[in-house]
Each structure stands twice: as structure tokens, then as C-alpha cells.
Amino acid sequence: MTQRRKPRKYTDEFREEAVKLVTEQGYSVTEAANSLGITTKLLYNWKDKFIFLAAVRQLIFSINKTNYFALSVSR
């Protein structure tokens, strides 16, 4: 019976920097993944999550800003 490998643990900082190689520095996902020793699938997952969370943060900021102005006007 073969033993399963334990999945590696990556810090949030490592994940963010890996995604920034693609989103801000112009690396392809394949180039970045190869240089970091991770799979392209893993980097695509991190990138998708990073983009999703950025959109959620922007939406929350927009809602909070709208609510703040609505409260200011109603007073």
C-alpha cells in the first residue's frame, strides 16, 4: 500500500505574491508556476480566488459608501 503525501502548506503571503507574478508582473501562469515549483492548476485556483475576493471587497466598499451617503443625506 502506498502512502499519500501530505499536502504542502503555503502561506497567504506566498499565495498572494504568486498571483501578483501573473496579475501585475506579466508572467504567464505556466511560467510563474514552474518558477515557484507549483502546479498550474494550483496557481489558477489561487488566482481565481484572489480575483473573486477582490471583487467582493470592492462590492462591500461600494455598499458601505452608498449607505454612508444615504445616512448623511437623510439627516
Tab-separated table of N, CA and C in Angstrom:
chain	number	residue	atom	x	y	z
A	1	MET	N	0.843	-1.173	0.000
A	1	MET	CA	0.000	0.000	0.000
A	1	MET	C	0.896	1.247	0.000
A	2	THR	N	0.631	2.162	-0.888
A	2	THR	CA	1.441	3.372	-0.957
A	2	THR	C	0.902	4.425	-0.007
A	3	GLN	N	1.818	5.203	0.506
A	3	GLN	CA	1.414	6.280	1.407
A	3	GLN	C	1.118	7.529	0.594
A	4	ARG	N	0.097	8.241	1.028
A	4	ARG	CA	-0.231	9.503	0.381
A	4	ARG	C	0.665	10.591	0.940
A	5	ARG	N	1.059	11.480	0.053
A	5	ARG	CA	1.853	12.622	0.502
A	5	ARG	C	0.965	13.614	1.218
A	6	LYS	N	1.520	14.263	2.225
A	6	LYS	CA	0.798	15.348	2.885
A	6	LYS	C	0.792	16.550	1.953
A	7	PRO	N	-0.334	17.218	1.840
A	7	PRO	CA	-0.345	18.424	1.006
A	7	PRO	C	0.550	19.498	1.630
A	8	ARG	N	1.230	20.218	0.773
A	8	ARG	CA	2.083	21.306	1.265
A	8	ARG	C	1.220	22.438	1.777
A	9	LYS	N	1.740	23.142	2.743
A	9	LYS	CA	1.061	24.327	3.274
A	9	LYS	C	1.790	25.556	2.738
A	10	TYR	N	1.049	26.454	2.165
A	10	TYR	CA	1.615	27.696	1.649
A	10	TYR	C	1.020	28.853	2.432
A	11	THR	N	1.845	29.823	2.749
A	11	THR	CA	1.357	30.981	3.490
A	11	THR	C	0.500	31.855	2.572
A	12	ASP	N	-0.349	32.653	3.186
A	12	ASP	CA	-1.169	33.588	2.406
A	12	ASP	C	-0.285	34.554	1.632
A	13	GLU	N	0.831	34.950	2.241
A	13	GLU	CA	1.753	35.872	1.583
A	13	GLU	C	2.348	35.230	0.325
A	14	PHE	N	2.740	33.965	0.427
A	14	PHE	CA	3.290	33.255	-0.731
A	14	PHE	C	2.253	33.189	-1.849
A	15	ARG	N	1.025	32.860	-1.491
A	15	ARG	CA	-0.047	32.764	-2.485
A	15	ARG	C	-0.290	34.103	-3.170
A	16	GLU	N	-0.332	35.150	-2.357
A	16	GLU	CA	-0.574	36.485	-2.917
A	16	GLU	C	0.549	36.894	-3.859
A	17	GLU	N	1.785	36.650	-3.461
A	17	GLU	CA	2.924	37.002	-4.314
A	17	GLU	C	2.923	36.175	-5.599
A	18	ALA	N	2.529	34.920	-5.504
A	18	ALA	CA	2.451	34.070	-6.695
A	18	ALA	C	1.420	34.624	-7.675
A	19	VAL	N	0.279	35.031	-7.161
A	19	VAL	CA	-0.771	35.596	-8.017
A	19	VAL	C	-0.305	36.916	-8.617
A	20	LYS	N	0.395	37.720	-7.851
A	20	LYS	CA	0.878	39.008	-8.361
A	20	LYS	C	1.871	38.838	-9.506
A	21	LEU	N	2.621	37.735	-9.512
A	21	LEU	CA	3.513	37.482	-10.647
A	21	LEU	C	2.719	37.458	-11.951
A	22	VAL	N	1.525	36.914	-11.889
A	22	VAL	CA	0.677	36.796	-13.081
A	22	VAL	C	-0.109	38.078	-13.327
A	23	THR	N	-0.749	38.606	-12.280
A	23	THR	CA	-1.672	39.727	-12.470
A	23	THR	C	-0.981	41.073	-12.600
A	24	GLU	N	0.194	41.222	-11.998
A	24	GLU	CA	0.841	42.534	-12.009
A	24	GLU	C	2.175	42.564	-12.744
A	25	GLN	N	2.861	41.428	-12.814
A	25	GLN	CA	4.197	41.440	-13.405
A	25	GLN	C	4.264	40.814	-14.793
A	26	GLY	N	3.126	40.350	-15.291
A	26	GLY	CA	3.073	39.892	-16.669
A	26	GLY	C	3.554	38.480	-16.944
A	27	TYR	N	3.807	37.698	-15.915
A	27	TYR	CA	4.191	36.306	-16.130
A	27	TYR	C	2.965	35.518	-16.581
A	28	SER	N	3.192	34.496	-17.386
A	28	SER	CA	2.092	33.577	-17.677
A	28	SER	C	1.928	32.669	-16.459
A	29	VAL	N	0.778	32.055	-16.341
A	29	VAL	CA	0.543	31.146	-15.219
A	29	VAL	C	1.562	30.011	-15.260
A	30	THR	N	1.837	29.507	-16.446
A	30	THR	CA	2.798	28.406	-16.588
A	30	THR	C	4.189	28.829	-16.142
A	31	GLU	N	4.638	30.006	-16.581
A	31	GLU	CA	5.964	30.499	-16.185
A	31	GLU	C	6.063	30.664	-14.676
A	32	ALA	N	5.064	31.306	-14.093
A	32	ALA	CA	5.086	31.558	-12.652
A	32	ALA	C	5.046	30.252	-11.869
A	33	ALA	N	4.165	29.347	-12.266
A	33	ALA	CA	4.040	28.068	-11.563
A	33	ALA	C	5.343	27.275	-11.642
A	34	ASN	N	5.940	27.221	-12.817
A	34	ASN	CA	7.205	26.493	-12.970
A	34	ASN	C	8.311	27.098	-12.123
A	35	SER	N	8.391	28.418	-12.088
A	35	SER	CA	9.458	29.061	-11.320
A	35	SER	C	9.265	28.892	-9.816
A	36	LEU	N	8.017	28.699	-9.382
A	36	LEU	CA	7.734	28.534	-7.954
A	36	LEU	C	7.650	27.071	-7.528
A	37	GLY	N	7.667	26.164	-8.498
A	37	GLY	CA	7.597	24.744	-8.182
A	37	GLY	C	6.219	24.275	-7.756
A	38	ILE	N	5.192	24.906	-8.319
A	38	ILE	CA	3.813	24.504	-8.018
A	38	ILE	C	3.116	24.161	-9.329
A	39	THR	N	1.945	23.568	-9.235
A	39	THR	CA	1.220	23.211	-10.453
A	39	THR	C	0.455	24.419	-10.985
A	40	THR	N	0.205	24.385	-12.282
A	40	THR	CA	-0.573	25.471	-12.880
A	40	THR	C	-1.996	25.459	-12.334
A	41	LYS	N	-2.530	24.279	-12.074
A	41	LYS	CA	-3.892	24.184	-11.529
A	41	LYS	C	-3.985	24.908	-10.193
A	42	LEU	N	-2.984	24.706	-9.338
A	42	LEU	CA	-2.973	25.359	-8.034
A	42	LEU	C	-2.920	26.877	-8.193
A	43	LEU	N	-2.068	27.350	-9.078
A	43	LEU	CA	-1.947	28.795	-9.282
A	43	LEU	C	-3.223	29.376	-9.892
A	44	TYR	N	-3.841	28.665	-10.821
A	44	TYR	CA	-5.124	29.130	-11.361
A	44	TYR	C	-6.173	29.221	-10.260
A	45	ASN	N	-6.205	28.250	-9.360
A	45	ASN	CA	-7.159	28.288	-8.243
A	45	ASN	C	-6.913	29.504	-7.357
A	46	TRP	N	-5.651	29.751	-7.028
A	46	TRP	CA	-5.320	30.911	-6.196
A	46	TRP	C	-5.705	32.199	-6.905
A	47	LYS	N	-5.413	32.278	-8.202
A	47	LYS	CA	-5.725	33.486	-8.980
A	47	LYS	C	-7.230	33.733	-9.002
A	48	ASP	N	-8.011	32.695	-9.252
A	48	ASP	CA	-9.467	32.841	-9.273
A	48	ASP	C	-9.990	33.303	-7.920
A	49	LYS	N	-9.465	32.726	-6.854
A	49	LYS	CA	-9.893	33.104	-5.507
A	49	LYS	C	-9.503	34.551	-5.208
A	50	PHE	N	-8.293	34.943	-5.580
A	50	PHE	CA	-7.798	36.293	-5.360
A	50	PHE	C	-8.686	37.307	-6.085
A	51	ILE	N	-9.025	37.029	-7.337
A	51	ILE	CA	-9.864	37.933	-8.124
A	51	ILE	C	-11.268	38.005	-7.536
A	52	PHE	N	-11.809	36.863	-7.125
A	52	PHE	CA	-13.138	36.826	-6.519
A	52	PHE	C	-13.166	37.653	-5.236
A	53	LEU	N	-12.175	37.461	-4.370
A	53	LEU	CA	-12.145	38.192	-3.102
A	53	LEU	C	-11.968	39.689	-3.321
A	54	ALA	N	-11.190	40.069	-4.320
A	54	ALA	CA	-11.027	41.489	-4.635
A	54	ALA	C	-12.358	42.094	-5.083
A	55	ALA	N	-13.125	41.352	-5.867
A	55	ALA	CA	-14.434	41.831	-6.318
A	55	ALA	C	-15.404	41.958	-5.146
A	56	VAL	N	-15.366	41.001	-4.232
A	56	VAL	CA	-16.234	41.053	-3.053
A	56	VAL	C	-15.875	42.257	-2.190
A	57	ARG	N	-14.577	42.479	-1.980
A	57	ARG	CA	-14.143	43.644	-1.188
A	57	ARG	C	-14.625	44.940	-1.826
A	58	GLN	N	-14.513	45.029	-3.145
A	58	GLN	CA	-14.949	46.230	-3.856
A	58	GLN	C	-16.448	46.425	-3.708
A	59	LEU	N	-17.206	45.354	-3.794
A	59	LEU	CA	-18.657	45.424	-3.641
A	59	LEU	C	-19.036	45.878	-2.236
A	60	ILE	N	-18.392	45.315	-1.230
A	60	ILE	CA	-18.667	45.704	0.158
A	60	ILE	C	-18.324	47.174	0.371
A	61	PHE	N	-17.192	47.611	-0.160
A	61	PHE	CA	-16.794	49.012	-0.044
A	61	PHE	C	-17.841	49.914	-0.691
A	62	SER	N	-18.307	49.524	-1.866
A	62	SER	CA	-19.302	50.310	-2.588
A	62	SER	C	-20.617	50.388	-1.814
A	63	ILE	N	-21.047	49.268	-1.253
A	63	ILE	CA	-22.285	49.246	-0.464
A	63	ILE	C	-22.145	50.117	0.775
A	64	ASN	N	-21.025	49.991	1.470
A	64	ASN	CA	-20.806	50.798	2.670
A	64	ASN	C	-20.768	52.284	2.343
A	65	LYS	N	-20.132	52.629	1.241
A	65	LYS	CA	-20.049	54.023	0.818
A	65	LYS	C	-21.443	54.560	0.496
A	66	THR	N	-22.243	53.765	-0.209
A	66	THR	CA	-23.610	54.163	-0.555
A	66	THR	C	-24.449	54.350	0.701
A	67	ASN	N	-24.351	53.419	1.639
A	67	ASN	CA	-25.109	53.522	2.886
A	67	ASN	C	-24.684	54.745	3.693
A	68	TYR	N	-23.397	55.051	3.710
A	68	TYR	CA	-22.898	56.210	4.434
A	68	TYR	C	-23.498	57.489	3.857
A	69	PHE	N	-23.489	57.605	2.525
A	69	PHE	CA	-24.039	58.802	1.901
A	69	PHE	C	-25.545	58.882	2.088
A	70	ALA	N	-26.227	57.756	2.064
A	70	ALA	CA	-27.679	57.742	2.277
A	70	ALA	C	-28.012	58.211	3.684
A	71	LEU	N	-27.237	57.780	4.661
A	71	LEU	CA	-27.460	58.221	6.041
A	71	LEU	C	-27.157	59.706	6.199
A	72	SER	N	-26.126	60.183	5.525
A	72	SER	CA	-25.751	61.591	5.615
A	72	SER	C	-26.832	62.486	5.025
A	73	VAL	N	-27.417	62.075	3.930
A	73	VAL	CA	-28.435	62.867	3.250
A	73	VAL	C	-29.733	62.878	4.046
A	74	SER	N	-30.064	61.773	4.687
A	74	SER	CA	-31.347	61.677	5.388
A	74	SER	C	-31.358	62.444	6.707
A	75	ARG	N	-30.243	62.887	7.186
A	75	ARG	CA	-30.200	63.609	8.471
A	75	ARG	C	-30.446	65.060	8.315
